[in-house]
Amino acid sequence: MKVRSLSGKLLGMVLCAQAAWAATRTWTDTSGDHLWSTTNNWSGNAVPGSADVATFDTTATGTNVADGVFLLSQLYYGTNGTTFFETQVGPGQSVTVPSGVQVAYHSGILSPTCRVDVTGGGALRIGGYLYVGTRGFSGGNYPDGRLAVRGGAFALTNMGTLYAGYNAHTICAVSGVVDVSEASVESDGVANRFAVRNTLAVGYRRAFGALKLPPAVTNLTCGNLWIGASYIGNAFPYSVLDLGTNPALTSVVITNDAMINKAFITYHDGSMQKTGFPPNVAVRIGAPGAPGRLKLASVYATDADVRWKGFRRFEAWLRLLYLGQDENGAGGPAYGELDLTDTNTIELAGSITTGSMAVADVQIGGHDAWGSGRLMLPPSVTNIVLGTLHLGYQYNLYDMSYSAFDLGSNSQLRALTVSNEFRIGRGYFVYVDGGGNTVTGTPPNLRLRVGSPSARATYFNVGDATYIGTVCRFGAGVSDVEAYATNVTIGRGGWMNHQVTSVLDLRGATNLVFDIAGPVNIGANPGCGSYAYLYGGPGSPGGRASASALTLGRPYSASYTWYRGLLVV
């Protein structure tokens, strides 16, 4: 017997026929018995089936009863107006929606507000997507949604995207809450697992959101984890990922990007509410060969304070790490902190357990406005390899706090390599020495490499900040220096009388190679008020210093009188 495949034309006809069979069935509750199984409670006098979209809007609100086992294509609540629904799903009954659920989802000019409670002890099974309080279209609207599952089962199957308060546009206010704290949760057949393949967003961009999980959840897995308002968000409260009381969570896996902005992760330990992950949690971001991104309080015109610490295990393969940045001074301040000092096992795109750290792009604090941050490493780190390092680098005139690269107590750091951009502004390295003293700078006998002969760094800048009174010093503890860069600037002032003091101190270097293809500017950039000094150490027989041009203390114009430049060899 021959088996023939469908031709492309015939297959298209079949798909068109299937699409034609699909219908949108709107809840009317015409009979008044509130039962899903009653045909004239739905538009078209037909109970929605597996190819249909079931819609609950202002036509009939209040209680409705899913009195059986129902399979739908999609389920919409609150497409317009202000609505409240209680959907009762009894024991042994279920509603399965493999393609997606929307609650107060905006796709036009309306401003839906919708509250949905699922009660009765049955099962709600969702696949595809879940959008609650989501805005995906430009225009004047303010979607506000809540989905609460009060008991019973909440199951995710092949869940691609979950938005609880997501604003895809730059205007208007959006709010969304998903509360499954009273339900039993499973994902793809695994109990106590909460998994979203692509993006889990809670109050992201210009929105507020909350996701409340039951304490029995042990694993949280997603492609991207985006939490908290990030754009012009000062009017919004902090978004929340709530793990419940005495949570059993032990594993958080984020395969791509984690961006935690105006938000906090919280749980109750039985005696008090706490922020952050519970101490027994292992966090993994990215993977070898597929690095992700980690941003804590990296925002635009939004205040934020995000602090991550206390992990049992922290593994991250990152192409980018940003801590505390605000790209617009109308908001702020923004502070981001990643504290790995008490973590038992650490992998940070290298193996910190064996003493190395490697990340392509690290930016701590600074940027355009009120951003500051702190990265805290265990003292066991001996080698740091970065593509770009911005530490308090600031190019606008805002009074932000200083940022810190904290190396811990009795730091064993011996080598720092930066291949592309080395820019320090309102920032510093710090460690605690063997006597318990806090020391600004790097530990003694540090080997510093900036760029290489075959691939020069674009910048090697110290004092790369503009705010009045900034003091930046780097070089104490460095004993071996090789810098191959295109440009070097020591001291970039702001405007008149800002008096930025910048020091690159290489007096302790026993080997010094300073090979600069372009100019070296010491207290000589456009702007004003920089005092800068470059100290060259005793060097070695092969030591050398070269540049295409050397500028010392050149004012931007005759009216700017605060420039100073000093080179001491």
XYZ file of C-alpha atoms in Angstrom:
569
model
C 0.000 0.000 0.000
C 1.302 3.439 -0.880
C 1.126 6.307 1.544
C 0.903 9.680 -0.133
C 1.781 12.935 1.574
C -0.496 15.962 1.333
C 0.498 18.422 -1.342
C 1.239 21.950 -0.239
C -2.013 23.138 -1.809
C -4.138 20.513 -0.087
C -2.381 21.084 3.229
C -3.184 24.790 2.959
C -6.839 23.973 2.357
C -6.900 21.784 5.477
C -5.325 24.510 7.634
C -7.771 27.093 6.308
C -10.648 24.780 7.140
C -9.334 24.333 10.680
C -9.066 28.108 11.113
C -12.629 28.482 9.869
C -13.874 26.066 12.531
C -12.303 28.108 15.340
C -14.678 30.586 17.002
C -14.722 33.184 19.752
C -17.324 32.280 22.354
C -18.278 35.108 24.725
C -19.731 34.312 28.146
C -23.282 35.678 28.493
C -24.748 33.605 31.370
C -28.096 34.007 29.647
C -29.665 31.086 31.556
C -28.488 32.426 34.880
C -27.293 29.021 36.103
C -23.624 30.114 35.736
C -22.598 26.747 34.213
C -20.060 26.490 31.398
C -21.846 23.375 30.094
C -25.061 25.277 29.343
C -25.009 26.096 25.644
C -27.038 29.315 25.755
C -24.627 30.776 28.336
C -22.277 31.406 25.402
C -22.564 33.519 22.291
C -23.589 31.432 19.309
C -25.326 29.006 21.693
C -22.281 26.730 21.706
C -19.912 25.693 24.464
C -16.319 26.596 23.425
C -14.213 23.676 22.272
C -10.576 22.840 21.688
C -10.222 25.201 18.690
C -12.115 28.098 20.277
C -11.359 31.242 22.281
C -13.483 31.682 25.412
C -13.968 35.348 26.325
C -15.260 36.903 29.542
C -15.961 40.637 29.290
C -18.549 43.144 30.541
C -21.419 41.115 29.030
C -21.699 39.029 32.200
C -19.469 39.294 35.262
C -19.343 37.570 38.625
C -19.362 33.818 39.251
C -19.108 31.161 36.558
C -18.697 27.413 37.038
C -16.521 25.172 34.874
C -18.580 22.082 35.632
C -16.563 19.436 33.815
C -13.387 18.906 31.864
C -12.867 21.705 29.323
C -10.239 22.026 26.602
C -9.967 25.458 24.967
C -7.543 27.031 22.538
C -7.290 30.398 24.369
C -8.995 32.091 27.309
C -9.511 35.862 27.636
C -10.698 37.698 30.759
C -11.421 41.429 30.957
C -10.927 42.584 27.391
C -12.612 45.910 28.207
C -14.052 47.905 31.085
C -13.811 47.017 34.766
C -14.669 43.428 35.572
C -14.461 40.776 38.276
C -14.829 37.054 37.732
C -14.768 34.028 39.974
C -14.300 30.870 37.954
C -15.126 27.808 40.025
C -13.396 24.587 38.989
C -14.360 21.773 41.311
C -12.352 18.704 42.393
C -11.828 16.341 39.498
C -12.683 19.106 37.019
C -10.254 21.099 34.902
C -9.762 23.890 32.388
C -6.907 23.287 29.950
C -5.746 26.093 27.659
C -2.697 25.046 25.605
C -2.336 28.218 23.512
C -2.595 31.028 26.075
C -4.521 33.059 28.663
C -5.007 36.837 28.870
C -6.245 38.877 31.832
C -6.584 42.647 31.222
C -4.444 42.506 28.128
C -4.450 45.698 26.078
C -4.254 45.466 22.307
C -6.178 48.594 21.340
C -7.383 51.861 22.868
C -9.256 50.441 25.859
C -8.123 50.430 29.490
C -9.225 47.105 30.970
C -9.216 46.445 34.709
C -9.898 42.849 35.618
C -9.730 40.613 38.707
C -10.006 36.847 38.287
C -10.178 34.307 41.113
C -10.026 30.609 40.246
C -11.505 28.600 43.104
C -12.996 25.193 43.874
C -9.959 22.909 44.146
C -9.829 21.783 40.490
C -7.053 22.310 37.941
C -6.105 25.211 35.663
C -3.606 24.108 33.017
C -2.000 26.712 30.774
C 0.444 26.540 27.878
C 1.801 29.002 25.339
C 1.543 32.303 27.206
C 0.014 34.021 30.219
C -0.473 37.808 30.006
C -1.864 39.575 33.092
C -1.977 43.384 33.043
C -0.038 43.719 29.829
C 0.219 46.522 27.321
C 1.444 45.627 23.863
C 0.141 48.553 21.826
C 0.711 52.320 21.730
C -2.081 54.625 22.792
C -3.682 55.928 25.971
C -4.603 52.977 28.130
C -3.852 51.557 31.576
C -4.412 47.800 31.811
C -4.627 46.489 35.372
C -5.017 42.757 35.909
C -4.896 40.083 38.603
C -5.125 36.321 38.360
C -5.340 34.421 41.656
C -5.623 30.635 41.896
C -7.146 29.889 45.309
C -6.320 26.245 45.925
C -6.325 23.348 43.502
C -3.668 22.833 40.836
C -1.911 25.349 38.609
C 0.008 23.601 35.845
C 2.236 25.071 33.143
C 2.869 23.010 30.022
C 5.320 24.234 27.418
C 4.858 27.771 28.757
C 6.635 30.198 26.458
C 6.025 33.646 27.995
C 4.568 34.883 31.272
C 3.969 38.604 31.803
C 2.651 39.923 35.127
C 2.584 43.652 34.503
C 4.460 44.299 31.276
C 4.470 47.530 29.278
C 5.873 47.254 25.775
C 5.491 51.000 25.253
C 7.103 53.992 26.972
C 3.991 55.781 28.253
C 1.073 55.003 30.586
C 0.978 52.897 33.726
C 0.490 49.131 33.743
C -0.109 46.700 36.611
C -0.340 42.923 36.749
C -0.407 40.326 39.551
C -0.227 36.535 39.301
C -0.931 34.884 42.669
C -0.634 31.094 42.805
C 0.586 31.009 46.403
C -2.389 28.886 47.521
C -2.182 26.368 44.671
C -0.043 23.333 44.016
C 2.280 24.140 41.114
C 3.807 21.959 38.444
C 5.548 22.509 35.107
C 5.686 19.989 32.276
C 4.589 17.251 34.634
C 7.172 17.998 37.354
C 5.700 18.903 40.738
C 6.901 22.045 42.551
C 8.656 23.365 39.461
C 7.816 26.746 37.880
C 9.223 26.930 34.352
C 8.885 29.481 31.523
C 10.823 28.707 28.343
C 11.304 32.245 27.074
C 10.588 35.324 29.206
C 9.223 35.636 32.735
C 8.534 39.365 33.206
C 7.149 40.807 36.447
C 6.420 44.543 36.321
C 8.875 45.131 33.524
C 9.653 48.402 31.788
C 7.039 51.042 32.836
C 4.881 48.785 34.985
C 4.263 47.260 38.398
C 3.989 43.508 38.791
C 3.899 40.758 41.357
C 4.344 36.999 41.138
C 3.456 35.081 44.300
C 4.585 31.461 44.412
C 3.742 28.745 46.941
C 6.579 27.913 49.368
C 6.641 24.311 48.107
C 8.256 25.374 44.806
C 11.818 24.025 44.667
C 12.878 25.047 41.156
C 12.391 28.254 39.161
C 13.545 28.066 35.531
C 13.176 30.616 32.733
C 14.882 31.892 29.621
C 14.848 35.541 30.750
C 13.945 36.917 34.173
C 12.906 40.572 33.984
C 11.570 42.148 37.176
C 10.766 45.751 38.041
C 10.119 49.069 36.337
C 13.128 50.152 34.309
C 11.867 53.179 32.359
C 10.638 56.439 33.932
C 9.402 54.402 36.856
C 9.586 56.663 39.915
C 5.799 56.668 40.262
C 5.693 52.886 40.555
C 6.166 50.789 43.684
C 8.783 48.055 43.679
C 7.688 44.936 41.826
C 7.783 41.675 43.789
C 8.730 38.050 43.325
C 7.317 36.539 46.537
C 8.534 33.043 47.462
C 6.197 32.566 50.437
C 6.884 31.500 54.023
C 9.799 29.138 54.694
C 10.272 28.498 50.969
C 11.737 25.202 49.777
C 13.351 26.854 46.743
C 16.819 25.441 46.054
C 17.444 26.133 42.365
C 17.058 29.153 40.056
C 18.101 28.625 36.443
C 18.100 31.542 33.962
C 19.343 30.465 30.558
C 19.700 33.942 29.045
C 19.280 37.281 30.833
C 18.447 38.402 34.368
C 17.449 42.065 34.673
C 16.298 43.096 38.154
C 15.434 46.785 38.302
C 12.958 48.511 40.606
C 12.094 45.246 42.299
C 12.895 42.877 45.095
C 12.718 39.172 45.731
C 11.221 38.381 49.110
C 10.262 35.562 51.470
C 9.241 35.061 55.100
C 11.560 32.937 57.242
C 8.919 32.221 59.869
C 9.783 35.189 62.026
C 10.230 38.133 59.667
C 10.020 39.226 56.045
C 13.346 39.217 54.194
C 14.568 40.353 50.813
C 16.687 38.306 48.447
C 16.834 34.591 47.799
C 16.757 32.142 50.714
C 20.259 31.034 51.781
C 19.901 27.513 50.383
C 19.439 28.646 46.768
C 21.802 27.901 43.883
C 21.598 30.403 41.000
C 22.728 29.690 37.446
C 22.734 32.275 34.616
C 23.772 31.484 31.053
C 25.819 28.441 30.108
C 29.283 27.642 28.700
C 29.271 28.747 25.070
C 25.957 30.611 25.547
C 26.634 33.513 27.951
C 23.800 35.620 29.328
C 23.482 39.067 30.854
C 23.015 40.170 34.461
C 21.768 43.684 35.240
C 20.931 44.841 38.757
C 19.377 48.338 38.955
C 20.265 49.303 35.389
C 17.498 51.770 34.563
C 16.379 54.911 32.726
C 15.109 57.801 34.868
C 14.062 55.456 37.660
C 15.118 55.024 41.269
C 16.179 51.498 42.175
C 18.039 49.644 44.922
C 18.871 46.005 44.184
C 21.186 43.823 46.293
C 21.898 40.165 45.576
C 23.790 38.093 48.142
C 23.863 34.980 50.276
C 23.762 32.239 47.653
C 24.647 28.646 48.356
C 26.036 28.416 44.836
C 26.331 31.057 42.120
C 27.203 30.105 38.552
C 27.110 32.668 35.751
C 28.513 32.674 32.247
C 28.100 36.318 31.304
C 28.812 38.542 28.365
C 27.657 41.534 30.396
C 27.397 42.513 34.083
C 25.891 45.916 34.970
C 25.422 47.070 38.568
C 23.668 50.355 39.378
C 23.257 52.532 36.306
C 20.815 55.323 35.528
C 20.778 56.568 31.956
C 18.820 59.745 32.756
C 19.158 62.138 35.664
C 15.432 62.813 35.947
C 15.067 59.657 38.059
C 17.569 57.978 40.292
C 19.420 57.260 42.351
C 20.054 53.695 41.195
C 22.198 51.290 43.230
C 23.082 47.718 42.323
C 25.115 45.266 44.407
C 26.276 41.709 43.790
C 27.799 40.213 46.938
C 29.484 36.843 46.432
C 31.708 36.908 49.509
C 29.683 34.359 51.501
C 28.813 32.056 48.619
C 30.135 28.519 48.997
C 30.747 27.764 45.317
C 31.128 30.399 42.595
C 31.571 30.228 38.858
C 31.698 33.597 37.095
C 32.528 32.831 33.469
C 35.667 31.204 34.731
C 36.078 29.245 37.920
C 36.311 31.417 40.983
C 36.611 28.218 43.000
C 40.010 27.825 41.343
C 40.699 31.555 41.401
C 39.612 33.160 38.122
C 36.883 35.517 36.888
C 36.190 36.311 33.228
C 33.377 38.526 31.884
C 33.300 40.368 28.566
C 31.758 43.616 29.844
C 31.607 44.783 33.484
C 30.119 48.175 34.321
C 29.737 49.173 37.961
C 27.873 52.417 38.624
C 28.076 55.577 36.616
C 26.751 55.994 33.107
C 24.726 59.142 32.438
C 23.361 60.022 35.851
C 22.838 58.854 39.458
C 24.124 55.326 39.248
C 26.413 53.541 41.680
C 27.212 49.924 42.372
C 29.393 47.453 44.206
C 30.793 44.092 43.126
C 32.053 42.009 46.050
C 34.253 38.994 45.313
C 35.679 36.371 47.651
C 39.359 36.902 48.488
C 40.282 33.598 46.815
C 40.122 35.204 43.357
C 43.645 35.436 41.933
C 42.965 36.355 38.301
C 40.398 38.717 36.719
C 39.996 38.871 32.933
C 37.585 41.446 31.485
C 36.811 42.820 28.061
C 35.533 46.178 29.323
C 35.734 47.638 32.824
C 33.774 50.782 33.679
C 34.031 51.606 37.383
C 32.062 54.750 38.225
C 32.601 56.013 34.680
C 30.381 59.093 34.344
C 29.835 61.418 31.413
C 27.245 63.787 32.824
C 27.193 66.218 35.718
C 25.371 64.346 38.485
C 26.421 63.886 42.102
C 26.349 60.094 42.193
C 27.880 58.000 44.956
C 31.217 56.267 44.449
C 31.219 52.731 43.099
C 33.464 49.952 44.362
C 35.166 46.796 43.151
C 35.533 45.013 46.480
C 38.158 42.243 46.616
C 37.420 41.056 50.156
C 39.660 40.374 53.154
C 43.247 39.254 52.521
C 42.681 39.305 48.773
C 44.834 36.919 46.744
C 44.372 38.854 43.492
C 47.568 38.788 41.434
C 46.481 39.611 37.867
C 44.001 42.016 36.245
C 43.573 41.986 32.463
C 41.296 44.350 30.520
C 41.310 43.984 26.755
C 39.028 46.731 25.432
C 38.106 49.660 27.731
C 39.542 50.515 31.153
C 37.669 53.559 32.513
C 37.550 54.534 36.199
C 35.675 57.657 37.327
C 33.848 57.963 40.645
C 34.998 54.502 41.630
C 37.776 52.563 43.307
C 39.177 49.121 44.133
C 39.163 48.193 47.812
C 40.242 45.317 50.053
C 40.924 44.552 53.725
C 44.554 43.710 54.536
C 45.881 41.189 57.045
C 45.765 43.755 59.831
C 42.062 44.396 59.340
C 42.623 47.754 57.653
C 40.462 48.853 54.723
C 42.772 49.794 51.866
C 41.762 51.692 48.740
C 43.524 50.211 45.736
C 44.589 46.757 44.640
C 46.605 44.262 46.710
C 50.426 44.377 46.430
C 52.262 42.726 43.539
C 49.433 43.013 41.037
C 50.102 42.309 37.362
C 48.085 44.733 35.177
C 47.499 44.235 31.449
C 45.453 46.672 29.376
C 45.118 45.685 25.727
C 47.837 43.799 23.872
C 50.341 44.524 21.086
C 48.038 42.913 18.506
C 44.710 44.262 19.879
C 44.990 47.621 21.605
C 42.488 48.767 24.167
C 40.365 51.694 23.017
C 40.679 53.587 26.304
C 42.866 53.565 29.369
C 41.298 56.350 31.448
C 41.635 57.249 35.106
C 39.446 60.019 36.521
C 36.849 59.562 33.781
C 34.131 61.542 35.566
C 32.731 65.042 35.458
C 31.128 65.906 38.783
C 32.666 68.584 40.983
C 35.140 67.350 43.564
C 35.608 63.868 42.119
C 38.810 62.183 43.308
C 40.079 59.116 41.469
C 43.309 57.275 42.280
C 44.555 54.040 40.774
C 47.838 52.170 40.694
C 48.826 51.594 44.305
C 49.786 47.927 44.575
C 50.503 47.478 40.864
C 53.989 46.060 40.339
C 53.934 44.921 36.718
C 52.257 47.025 34.014
C 51.829 46.576 30.285
C 49.376 48.937 28.590
C 48.734 48.917 24.853
C 45.998 51.437 24.139
C 44.761 53.875 21.525
C 44.001 56.729 23.929
C 44.918 57.565 27.519
C 43.254 60.276 29.584
C 44.186 60.976 33.189
C 41.630 63.468 34.501
C 38.570 64.448 32.500
C 36.988 67.465 34.138
C 33.459 68.707 33.925
C 32.794 72.390 33.586
C 34.536 75.433 35.023
C 35.904 75.017 38.563
C 34.858 71.397 38.953
C 38.351 70.466 40.113
C 38.434 66.756 39.388
C 41.543 65.145 40.887
C 42.904 62.088 39.090
C 46.006 60.045 39.816
C 47.572 57.114 38.000
C 50.316 56.022 40.351
C 52.741 53.477 38.910
C 55.687 54.222 41.182
C 55.616 50.677 42.506
C 55.939 49.069 39.072
C 59.199 47.166 38.554
C 58.176 46.479 34.959
C 56.494 49.245 32.938
C 55.461 49.146 29.294
C 53.268 52.101 28.315
C 52.711 51.796 24.567
C 50.029 54.245 23.401
C 49.230 54.593 19.685
C 47.339 57.875 20.136
C 47.606 60.795 22.556
C 48.183 60.804 26.311
C 46.173 63.605 27.921
C 46.977 64.477 31.514
C 44.524 67.003 32.902
C 43.879 68.163 29.374
C 40.491 67.109 28.164
C 37.649 69.504 27.215
C 36.036 70.612 30.424
C 37.637 72.106 33.467
C 39.122 71.581 36.898
C 41.307 68.458 36.555
C 44.454 67.825 38.508
C 46.186 64.699 37.218
C 49.489 62.955 37.798
C 51.191 60.024 36.117
C 53.990 58.392 38.073
C 56.297 56.094 36.132
C 58.108 53.407 38.139
C 61.734 52.274 37.958
C 60.851 49.870 35.152
C 63.020 47.073 33.845
C 65.657 46.771 31.107
C 62.844 46.247 28.591
C 60.605 48.975 30.007
C 59.416 51.763 27.700
C 56.826 54.509 27.303
C 55.617 55.940 23.983
C 52.671 57.917 22.608
C 51.816 59.935 19.496
C 51.298 63.096 21.572
C 51.520 64.246 25.175
C 49.328 67.032 26.525
C 49.685 68.423 30.040
C 47.090 70.716 31.595
C 45.648 72.259 28.421
C 42.522 74.350 29.220
C 39.538 74.111 26.896
C 39.482 77.902 26.506
C 41.182 80.901 28.022
C 38.354 81.379 30.492
C 38.872 77.894 31.970
C 41.724 78.222 34.411
C 41.595 75.177 36.628
C 43.563 72.664 34.580
C 46.716 71.114 35.948
C 48.816 68.354 34.459
C 51.940 66.795 35.879
C 54.090 63.964 34.587
C 56.707 62.560 36.928
C 59.052 59.852 35.677
